[in-house]
Coordinates of C-alpha atoms in Angstrom, one line a residue:
X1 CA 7.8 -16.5 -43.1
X2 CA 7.2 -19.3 -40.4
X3 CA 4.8 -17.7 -37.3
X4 CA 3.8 -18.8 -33.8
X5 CA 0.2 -19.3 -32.9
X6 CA -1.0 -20.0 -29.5
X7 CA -4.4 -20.9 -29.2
X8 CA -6.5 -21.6 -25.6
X9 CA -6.5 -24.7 -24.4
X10 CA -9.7 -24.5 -23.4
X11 CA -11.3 -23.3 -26.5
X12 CA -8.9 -24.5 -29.3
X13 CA -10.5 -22.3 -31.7
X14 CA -9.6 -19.4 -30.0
X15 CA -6.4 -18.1 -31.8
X16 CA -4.9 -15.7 -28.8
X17 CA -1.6 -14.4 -30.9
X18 CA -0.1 -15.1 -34.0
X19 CA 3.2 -13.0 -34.5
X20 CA 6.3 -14.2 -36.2
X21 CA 9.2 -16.5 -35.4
X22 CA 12.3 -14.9 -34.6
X23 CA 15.1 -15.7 -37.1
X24 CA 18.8 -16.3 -36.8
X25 CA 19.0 -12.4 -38.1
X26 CA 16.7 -11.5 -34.7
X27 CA 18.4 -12.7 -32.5
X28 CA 21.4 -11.2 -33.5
X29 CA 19.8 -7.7 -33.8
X30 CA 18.2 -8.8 -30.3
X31 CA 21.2 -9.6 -28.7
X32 CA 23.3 -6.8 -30.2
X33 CA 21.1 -4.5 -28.8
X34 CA 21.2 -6.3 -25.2
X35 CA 24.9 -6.1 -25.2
X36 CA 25.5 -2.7 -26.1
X37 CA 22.7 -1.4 -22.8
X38 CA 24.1 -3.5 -20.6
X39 CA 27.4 -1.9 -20.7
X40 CA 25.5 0.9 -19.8
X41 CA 23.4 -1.0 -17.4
X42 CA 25.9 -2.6 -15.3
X43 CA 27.4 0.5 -14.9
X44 CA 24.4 2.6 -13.5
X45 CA 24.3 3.2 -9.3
X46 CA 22.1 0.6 -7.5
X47 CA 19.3 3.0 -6.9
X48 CA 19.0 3.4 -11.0
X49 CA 18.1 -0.5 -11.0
X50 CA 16.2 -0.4 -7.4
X51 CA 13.6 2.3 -9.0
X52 CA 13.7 0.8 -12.6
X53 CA 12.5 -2.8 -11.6
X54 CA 10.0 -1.1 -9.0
X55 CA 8.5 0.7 -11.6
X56 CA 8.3 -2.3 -13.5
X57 CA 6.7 -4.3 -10.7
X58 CA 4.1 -0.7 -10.5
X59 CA 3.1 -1.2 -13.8
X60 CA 3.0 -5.5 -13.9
X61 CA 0.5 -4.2 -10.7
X62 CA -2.0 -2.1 -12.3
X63 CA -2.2 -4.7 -14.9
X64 CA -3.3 -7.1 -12.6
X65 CA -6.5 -7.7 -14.1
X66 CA -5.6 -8.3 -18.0
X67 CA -2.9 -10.3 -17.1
X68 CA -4.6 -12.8 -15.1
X69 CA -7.2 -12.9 -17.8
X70 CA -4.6 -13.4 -20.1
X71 CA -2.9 -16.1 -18.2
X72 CA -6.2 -18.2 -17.8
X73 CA -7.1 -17.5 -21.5
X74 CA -3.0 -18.7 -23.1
X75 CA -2.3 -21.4 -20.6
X76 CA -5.7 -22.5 -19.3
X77 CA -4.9 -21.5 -15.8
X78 CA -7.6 -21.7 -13.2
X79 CA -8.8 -17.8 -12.4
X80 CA -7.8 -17.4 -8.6
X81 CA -4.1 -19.2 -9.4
X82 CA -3.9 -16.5 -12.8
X83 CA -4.6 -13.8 -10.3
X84 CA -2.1 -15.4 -7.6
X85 CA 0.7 -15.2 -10.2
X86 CA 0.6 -12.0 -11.5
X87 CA 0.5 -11.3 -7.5
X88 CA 3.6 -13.5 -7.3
X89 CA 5.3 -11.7 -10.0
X90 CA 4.9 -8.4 -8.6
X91 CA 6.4 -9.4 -5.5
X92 CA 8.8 -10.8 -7.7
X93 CA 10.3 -7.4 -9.2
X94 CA 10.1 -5.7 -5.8
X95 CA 11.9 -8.1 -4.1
X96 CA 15.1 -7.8 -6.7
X97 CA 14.4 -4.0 -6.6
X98 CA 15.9 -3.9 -3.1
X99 CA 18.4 -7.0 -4.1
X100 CA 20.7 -4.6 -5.8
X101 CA 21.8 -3.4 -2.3
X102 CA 23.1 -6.2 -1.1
X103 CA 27.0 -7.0 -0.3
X104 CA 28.8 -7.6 -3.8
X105 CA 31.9 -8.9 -2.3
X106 CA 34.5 -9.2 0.7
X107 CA 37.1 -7.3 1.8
X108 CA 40.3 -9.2 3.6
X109 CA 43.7 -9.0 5.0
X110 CA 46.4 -8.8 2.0
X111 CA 48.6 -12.3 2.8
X112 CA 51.6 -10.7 2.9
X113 CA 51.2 -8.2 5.5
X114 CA 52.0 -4.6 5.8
X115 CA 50.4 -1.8 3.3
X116 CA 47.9 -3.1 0.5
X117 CA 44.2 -4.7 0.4
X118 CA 42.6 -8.2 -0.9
X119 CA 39.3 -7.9 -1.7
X120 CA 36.5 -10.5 -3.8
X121 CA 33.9 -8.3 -6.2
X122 CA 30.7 -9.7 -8.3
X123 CA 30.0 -8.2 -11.5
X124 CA 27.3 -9.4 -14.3
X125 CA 28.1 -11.8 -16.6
X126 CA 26.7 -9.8 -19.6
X127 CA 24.0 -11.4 -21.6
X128 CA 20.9 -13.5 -19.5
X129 CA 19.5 -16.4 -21.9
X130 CA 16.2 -17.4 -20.3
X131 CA 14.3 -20.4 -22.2
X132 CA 11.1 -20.6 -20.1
X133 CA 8.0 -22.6 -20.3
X134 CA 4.1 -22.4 -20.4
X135 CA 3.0 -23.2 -16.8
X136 CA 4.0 -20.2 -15.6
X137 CA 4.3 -17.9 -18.4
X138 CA 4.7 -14.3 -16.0
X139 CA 6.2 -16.0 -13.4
X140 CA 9.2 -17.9 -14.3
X141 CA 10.1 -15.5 -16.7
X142 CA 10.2 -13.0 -14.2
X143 CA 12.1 -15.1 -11.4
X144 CA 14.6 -15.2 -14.0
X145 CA 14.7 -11.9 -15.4
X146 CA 14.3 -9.7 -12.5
X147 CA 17.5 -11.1 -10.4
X148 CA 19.4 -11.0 -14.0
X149 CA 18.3 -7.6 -14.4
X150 CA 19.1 -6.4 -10.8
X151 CA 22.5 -7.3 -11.0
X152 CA 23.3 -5.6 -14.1
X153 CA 22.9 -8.0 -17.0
X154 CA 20.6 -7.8 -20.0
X155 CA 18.0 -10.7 -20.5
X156 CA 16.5 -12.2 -23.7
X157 CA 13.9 -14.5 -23.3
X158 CA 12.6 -17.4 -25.4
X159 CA 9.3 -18.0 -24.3
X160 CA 7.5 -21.6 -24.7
X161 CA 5.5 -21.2 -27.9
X162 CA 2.2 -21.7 -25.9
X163 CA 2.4 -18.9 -23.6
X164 CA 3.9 -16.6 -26.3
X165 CA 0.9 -13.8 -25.7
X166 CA 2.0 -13.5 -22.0
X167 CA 5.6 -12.9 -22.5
X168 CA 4.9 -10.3 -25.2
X169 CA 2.7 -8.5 -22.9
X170 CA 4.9 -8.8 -20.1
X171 CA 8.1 -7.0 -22.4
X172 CA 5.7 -4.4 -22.9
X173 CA 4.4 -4.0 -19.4
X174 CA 8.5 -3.6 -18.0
X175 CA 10.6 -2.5 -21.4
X176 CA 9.4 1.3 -20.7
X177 CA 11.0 1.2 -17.5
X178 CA 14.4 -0.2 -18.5
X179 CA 17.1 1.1 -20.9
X180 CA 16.1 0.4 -24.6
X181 CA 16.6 -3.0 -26.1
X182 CA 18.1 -4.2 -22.4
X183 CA 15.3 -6.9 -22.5
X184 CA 13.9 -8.5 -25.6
X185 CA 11.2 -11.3 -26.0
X186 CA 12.1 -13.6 -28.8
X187 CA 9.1 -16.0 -30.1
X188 CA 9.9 -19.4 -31.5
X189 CA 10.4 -23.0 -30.6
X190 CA 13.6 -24.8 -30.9
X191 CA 15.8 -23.4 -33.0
X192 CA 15.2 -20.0 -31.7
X193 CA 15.9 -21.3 -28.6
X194 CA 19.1 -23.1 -29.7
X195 CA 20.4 -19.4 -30.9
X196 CA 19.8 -17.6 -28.1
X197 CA 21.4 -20.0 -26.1
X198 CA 24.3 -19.9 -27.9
X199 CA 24.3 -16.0 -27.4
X200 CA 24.1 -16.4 -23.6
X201 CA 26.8 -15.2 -21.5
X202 CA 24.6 -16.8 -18.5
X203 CA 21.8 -19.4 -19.8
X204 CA 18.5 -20.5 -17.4
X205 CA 16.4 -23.3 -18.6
X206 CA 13.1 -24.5 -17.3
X207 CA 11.4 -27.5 -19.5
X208 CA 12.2 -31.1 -19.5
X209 CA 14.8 -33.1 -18.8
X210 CA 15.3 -34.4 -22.5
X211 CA 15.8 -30.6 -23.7
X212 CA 17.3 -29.8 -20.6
X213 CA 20.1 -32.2 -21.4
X214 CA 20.8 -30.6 -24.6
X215 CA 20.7 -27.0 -23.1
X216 CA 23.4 -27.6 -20.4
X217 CA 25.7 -30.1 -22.7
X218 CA 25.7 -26.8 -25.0
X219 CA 26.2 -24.1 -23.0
X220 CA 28.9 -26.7 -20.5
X221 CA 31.2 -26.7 -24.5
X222 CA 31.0 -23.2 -24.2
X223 CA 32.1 -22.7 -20.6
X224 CA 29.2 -20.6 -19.6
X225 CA 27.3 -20.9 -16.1
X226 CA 24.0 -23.0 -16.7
X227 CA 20.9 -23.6 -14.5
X228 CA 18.5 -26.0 -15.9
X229 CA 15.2 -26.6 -13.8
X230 CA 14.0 -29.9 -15.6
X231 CA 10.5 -31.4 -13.7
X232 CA 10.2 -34.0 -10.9
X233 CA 8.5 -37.3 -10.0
X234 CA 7.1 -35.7 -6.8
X235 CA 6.4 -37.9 -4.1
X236 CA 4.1 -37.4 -0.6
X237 CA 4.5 -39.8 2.1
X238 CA 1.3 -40.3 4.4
X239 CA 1.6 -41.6 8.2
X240 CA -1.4 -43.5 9.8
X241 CA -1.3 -40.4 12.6
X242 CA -2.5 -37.6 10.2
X243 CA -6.1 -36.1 9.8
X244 CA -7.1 -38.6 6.8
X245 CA -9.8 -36.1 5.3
X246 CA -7.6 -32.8 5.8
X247 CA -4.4 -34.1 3.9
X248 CA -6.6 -35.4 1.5
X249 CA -7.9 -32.2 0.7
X250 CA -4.2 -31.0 -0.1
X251 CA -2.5 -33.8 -1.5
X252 CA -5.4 -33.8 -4.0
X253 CA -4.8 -30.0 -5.0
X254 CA -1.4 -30.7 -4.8
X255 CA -1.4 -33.6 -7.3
X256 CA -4.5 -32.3 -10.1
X257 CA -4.4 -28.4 -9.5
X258 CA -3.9 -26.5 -12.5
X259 CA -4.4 -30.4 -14.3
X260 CA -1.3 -31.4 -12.5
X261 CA 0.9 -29.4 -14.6
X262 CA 3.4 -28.1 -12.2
X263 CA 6.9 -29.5 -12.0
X264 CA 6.5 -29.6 -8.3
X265 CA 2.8 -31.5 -8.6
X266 CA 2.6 -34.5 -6.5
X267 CA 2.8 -37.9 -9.2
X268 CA 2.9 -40.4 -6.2
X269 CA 0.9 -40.9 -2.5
X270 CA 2.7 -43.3 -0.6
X271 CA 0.8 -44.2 2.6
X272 CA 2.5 -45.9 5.1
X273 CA 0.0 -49.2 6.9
X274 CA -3.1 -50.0 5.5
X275 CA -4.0 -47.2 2.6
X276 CA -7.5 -47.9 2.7
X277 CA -9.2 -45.3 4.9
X278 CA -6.4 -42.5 3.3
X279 CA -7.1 -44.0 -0.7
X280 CA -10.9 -43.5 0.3
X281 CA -10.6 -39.8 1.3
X282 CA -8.8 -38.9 -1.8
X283 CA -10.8 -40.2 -4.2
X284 CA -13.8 -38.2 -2.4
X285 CA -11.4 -34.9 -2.1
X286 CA -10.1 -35.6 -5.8
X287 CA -14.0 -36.1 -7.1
X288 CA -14.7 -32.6 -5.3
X289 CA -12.4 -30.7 -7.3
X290 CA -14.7 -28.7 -10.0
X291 CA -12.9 -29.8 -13.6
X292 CA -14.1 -27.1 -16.2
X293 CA -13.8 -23.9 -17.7
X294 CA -10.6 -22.2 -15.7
X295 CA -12.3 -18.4 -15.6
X296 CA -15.1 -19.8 -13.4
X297 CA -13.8 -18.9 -9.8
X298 CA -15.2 -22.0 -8.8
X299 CA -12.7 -24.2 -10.9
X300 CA -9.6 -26.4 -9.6
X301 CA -8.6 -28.6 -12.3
X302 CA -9.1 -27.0 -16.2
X303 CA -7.7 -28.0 -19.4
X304 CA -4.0 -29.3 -20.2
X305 CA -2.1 -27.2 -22.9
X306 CA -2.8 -28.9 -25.6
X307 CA -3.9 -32.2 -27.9
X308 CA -0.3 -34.0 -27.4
X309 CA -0.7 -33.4 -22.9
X310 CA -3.9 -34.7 -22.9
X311 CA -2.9 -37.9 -24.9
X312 CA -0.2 -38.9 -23.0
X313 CA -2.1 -38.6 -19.8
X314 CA -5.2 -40.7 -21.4
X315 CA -2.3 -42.9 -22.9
X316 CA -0.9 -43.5 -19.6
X317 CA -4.6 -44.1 -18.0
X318 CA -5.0 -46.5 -20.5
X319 CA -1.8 -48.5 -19.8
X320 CA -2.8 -48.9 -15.8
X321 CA -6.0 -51.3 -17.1
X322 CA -3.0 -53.0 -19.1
X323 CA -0.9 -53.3 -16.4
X324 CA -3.1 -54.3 -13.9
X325 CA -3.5 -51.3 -11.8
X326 CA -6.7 -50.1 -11.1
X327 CA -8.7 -46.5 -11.9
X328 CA -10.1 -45.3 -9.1
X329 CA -11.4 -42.4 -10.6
X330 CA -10.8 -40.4 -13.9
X331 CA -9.1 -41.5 -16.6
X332 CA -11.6 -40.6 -19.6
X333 CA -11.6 -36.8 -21.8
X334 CA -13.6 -34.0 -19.5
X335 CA -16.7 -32.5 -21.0
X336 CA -16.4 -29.7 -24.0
X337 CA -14.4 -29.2 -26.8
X338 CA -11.2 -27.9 -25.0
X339 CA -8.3 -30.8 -23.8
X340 CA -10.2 -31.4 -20.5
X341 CA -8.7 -34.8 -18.8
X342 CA -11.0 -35.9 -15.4
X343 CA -8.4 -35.8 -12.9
X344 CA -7.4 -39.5 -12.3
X345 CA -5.8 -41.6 -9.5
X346 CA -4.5 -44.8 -9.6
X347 CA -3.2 -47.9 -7.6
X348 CA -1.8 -51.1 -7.7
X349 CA 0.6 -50.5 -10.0
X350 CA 4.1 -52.8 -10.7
X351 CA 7.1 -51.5 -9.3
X352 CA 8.5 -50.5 -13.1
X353 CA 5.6 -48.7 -14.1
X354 CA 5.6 -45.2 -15.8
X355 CA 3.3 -43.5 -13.5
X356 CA 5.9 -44.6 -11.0
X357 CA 9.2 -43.9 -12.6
X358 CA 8.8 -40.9 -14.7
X359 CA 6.7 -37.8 -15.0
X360 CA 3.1 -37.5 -16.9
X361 CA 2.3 -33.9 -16.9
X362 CA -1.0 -33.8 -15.8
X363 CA -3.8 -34.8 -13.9
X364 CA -3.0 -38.2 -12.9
X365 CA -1.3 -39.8 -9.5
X366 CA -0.3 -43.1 -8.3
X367 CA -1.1 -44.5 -4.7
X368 CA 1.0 -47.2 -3.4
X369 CA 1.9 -48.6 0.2
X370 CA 4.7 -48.9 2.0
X371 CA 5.1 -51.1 5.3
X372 CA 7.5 -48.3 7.1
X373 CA 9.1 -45.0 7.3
X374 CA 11.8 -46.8 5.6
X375 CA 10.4 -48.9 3.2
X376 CA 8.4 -45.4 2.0
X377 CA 11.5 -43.0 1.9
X378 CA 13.1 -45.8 -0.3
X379 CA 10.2 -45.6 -2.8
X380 CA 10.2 -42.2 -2.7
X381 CA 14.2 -41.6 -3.9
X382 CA 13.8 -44.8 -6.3
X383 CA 13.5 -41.9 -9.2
X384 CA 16.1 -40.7 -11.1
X385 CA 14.1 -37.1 -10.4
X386 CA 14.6 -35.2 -6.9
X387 CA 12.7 -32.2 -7.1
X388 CA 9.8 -31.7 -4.1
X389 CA 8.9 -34.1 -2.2
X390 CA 6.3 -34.1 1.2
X391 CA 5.7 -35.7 3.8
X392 CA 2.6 -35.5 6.3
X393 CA 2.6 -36.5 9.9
X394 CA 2.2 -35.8 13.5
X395 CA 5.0 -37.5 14.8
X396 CA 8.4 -34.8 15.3
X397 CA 10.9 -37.8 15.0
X398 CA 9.4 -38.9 11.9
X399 CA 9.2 -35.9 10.0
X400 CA 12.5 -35.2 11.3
X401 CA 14.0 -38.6 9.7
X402 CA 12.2 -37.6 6.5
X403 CA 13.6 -34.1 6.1
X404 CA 17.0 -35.7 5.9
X405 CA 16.0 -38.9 4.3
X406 CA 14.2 -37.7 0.9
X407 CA 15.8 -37.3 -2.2
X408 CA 14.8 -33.7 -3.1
X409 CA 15.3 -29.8 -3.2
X410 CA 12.4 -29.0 -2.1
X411 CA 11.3 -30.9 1.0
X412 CA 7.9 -30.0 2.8
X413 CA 6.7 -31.5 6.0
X414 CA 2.9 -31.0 6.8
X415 CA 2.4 -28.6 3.2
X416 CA 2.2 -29.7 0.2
X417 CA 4.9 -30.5 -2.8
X418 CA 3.3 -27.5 -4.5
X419 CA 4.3 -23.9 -3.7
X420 CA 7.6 -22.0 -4.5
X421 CA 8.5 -19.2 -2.2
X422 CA 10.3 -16.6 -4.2
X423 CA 13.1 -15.6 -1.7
X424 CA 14.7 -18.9 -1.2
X425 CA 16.6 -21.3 -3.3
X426 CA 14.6 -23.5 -5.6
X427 CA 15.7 -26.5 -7.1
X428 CA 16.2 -30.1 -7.0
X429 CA 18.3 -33.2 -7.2
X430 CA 19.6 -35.8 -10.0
X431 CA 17.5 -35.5 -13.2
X432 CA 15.5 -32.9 -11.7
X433 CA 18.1 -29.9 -11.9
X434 CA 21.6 -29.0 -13.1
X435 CA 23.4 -26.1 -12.0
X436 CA 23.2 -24.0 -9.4
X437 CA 20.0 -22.9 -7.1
X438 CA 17.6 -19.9 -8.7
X439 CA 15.6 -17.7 -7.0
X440 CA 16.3 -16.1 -3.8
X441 CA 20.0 -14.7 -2.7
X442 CA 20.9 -17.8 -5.2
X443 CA 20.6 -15.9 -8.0
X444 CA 23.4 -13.0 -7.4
X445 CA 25.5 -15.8 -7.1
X446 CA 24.5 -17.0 -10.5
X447 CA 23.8 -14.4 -12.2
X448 CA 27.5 -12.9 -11.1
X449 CA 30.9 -14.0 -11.9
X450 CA 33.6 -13.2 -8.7
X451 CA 36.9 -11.7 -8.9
X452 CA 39.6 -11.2 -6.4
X453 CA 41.5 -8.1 -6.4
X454 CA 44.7 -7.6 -4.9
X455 CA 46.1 -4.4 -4.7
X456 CA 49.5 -3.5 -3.0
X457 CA 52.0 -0.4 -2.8
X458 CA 54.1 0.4 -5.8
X459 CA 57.4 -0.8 -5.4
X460 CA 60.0 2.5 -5.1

């Protein structure tokens, strides 16, 4: 019997689950039980739903506390962002509680005149396939789940193996609230993943863009609606006019926060003029950051997931001396025997290099310059990612020409590329997203198929 083991990245010896791997046999007991209550399901009055995911979102609540410590102790999350997201995710479920009210089609004249009426109507597509990841292991699951669930489909989840513990929890938390086997947590990695895809009436993919490709190339053969969110190249653009030491401070939480493992983390600080003063201030605001154990309320940056992430980011650290780029700070293994990385920021780098053409997840950012607005908005979009992008200044027109000149779905002027709000449409552009928008009044539309219906007066 093959299992999945999650262990904290912080303390590798720590084994935090260990519970078997789904098999082909699971999922189809899984998803035969998710078909036959969602007949049932998508039947049931609005208010049935509205008080079923508010009692979920009750009970996620008064779990505050475990969960967060479960969150920090699976994934390595920094305390006050575990507590944040188990916030986020209550809001989460209340918000779709009161989604199910909304308009669920249009009524309009019948074409030919006379007697008769025309109207559109959404109805669930059946069964949700949700393959989530790590770095938000209550979150994304549940801004996936909780619009699928509000307009009447079933969900069945494949969690990332490495946040496995939170998922379970989470089922358990919300599965007493909803009709029996209407939800189901399936544990594995790919080939779990594959299956329940395959089951999907409706699939929604967060991960990278490699697996990404796969997810939406199988479910497109199939004909089935796909989202697939798929990480970013995020980039911020700094004008001379700002408060150097203030956006600092948030470009650098922005870019090494949870170790830079957000898909909407800043990877590249373009400063437009001379970057000296701005490159200064961030190497003092990124130095600041505390880089340790993630349930001390005093820590920004903790571990990355695992052996492999920490690697790649020392791999890439490594190839900026190569290259020719210089370290201005970081680039060697944190302290202890978790997969600490120093948060690190570079510059000089070559046009083609990695840390500016694809994404590193984790703590480690590239600072170039650019010589104008233009000049920095075509180094931001020369990415085959468009996910968040930012850009700081105190100038109207500027920031103006930047909203419509950057590349991305999520575009922020004066905040941060960090930060998702849950009622709007999230996503991004090129590589960085297939599909249609999540979150927000998005989702009925994706999680919905429409019909027209035309009625008119029997013929006598």
């Amino acid at each position: 019997m093959s299992v999945v083991q999650s262990t904290s990245p912080q303390n590798p010896s720590d084994l935090v689950v260990t519970v078997a791997e789904a098999t082909g046999s699971d999922v189809d007991q899984a998803v035969h039980r998710a078909r036959q209550a969602q007949r049932a399901w998508a039947a049931a009055s609005p208010a049935e739903r509205a008080a079923a995911l508010h009692g979920a979102g009750e009970a996620v609540a008064a779990a505050t506390d475990e969960l967060a410590a479960l969150v920090v102790r699976e994934v390595g999350k920094p305390s006050a962002e575990a507590t944040g997201e188990v916030a986020r995710s209550v809001a989460i479920l209340r918000y779709y509680a009161q989604q199910v009210f909304d308009p669920i089609g249009a009524l309009h004249e019948p074409s030919g005149g006379g007697r008769g009426l025309t109207y559109t109507r959404r109805r669930a597509r059946g069964i949700a396939a949700l393959i989530t990841p790590w770095n938000f292991p209550l979150a994304i699951p549940l801004w996936k789940a909780a619009p699928a669930l509000a307009f009447g489909n079933a969900a069945v989840i494949k969690p990332a193996p490495q946040a496995t513990a939170c998922a379970l929890r989470l089922a358990e938390l919300i599965g007493p609230h909803l009709p029996d086997g209407l939800l189901a947590v399936l544990p594995g990695d790919a080939e779990v993943g594959q299956a329940v895809v395959a089951a999907g009436d409706v699939v929604s993919f967060t991960g990278s863009a490699a697996v990404g490709g796969v997810v939406a190339s199988a479910a497109a053969r199939r004909g089935v609606a796909t989202q697939c969110e798929m990480g970013g190249q995020n980039p911020t653009i700094v004008l001379p006019d700002v408060d150097v030491a203030a956006v600092a401070r948030q470009v650098a939480y922005a870019a090494f926060g949870y170790a830079g493992q957000k898909c909407t983390a800043t990877k590249r600080v373009i400063v437009v003029g001379d970057p000296g003063g701005f490159t200064e201030a961030l190497v003092a605001a990124t130095e600041e950051l505390r880089l340790g154990d993630p349930a001390d309320p005093a820590t920004g940056v903790g571990p990355v997931i695992d052996r492999a992430a920490r690697d790649r980011v020392l791999a890439a650290a490594a190839s900026v001396r190569a290259g020719g780029g210089r370290i201005l700070t970081g680039g060697h293994p944190g302290p202890g025997a978790g997969w600490f990385v120093a948060p690190t920021l570079v510059d000089n780098l070559p046009a083609d290099h990695l840390l500016l053409r694809e994404e590193v997840f984790g703590p480690i950012c590239a600072v170039s310059r650019a010589g104008s607005v233009a000049e920095a908005l075509d180094a931001a979009n020369d990415v085959r990612y468009g996910l968040s992008a930012a850009v700081f200044t105190n100038d109207l027109d500027t920031a103006l020409r930047c909203a419509d000149g950057l590349a991305a779905g999520q575009i922020k002027i004066n905040a941060p590329t960090t930060g998702v709000d849950f009622y709007l449409p999230f996503g991004g552009e090129r590589d960085s997203s297939f599909g249609q928008r999540e979150q927000g009044k998005a989702a009925q539309e994706f999680y919905t198929s429409l019909h027209t219906v035309t009625t008119a007066v029997a013929p006598t």
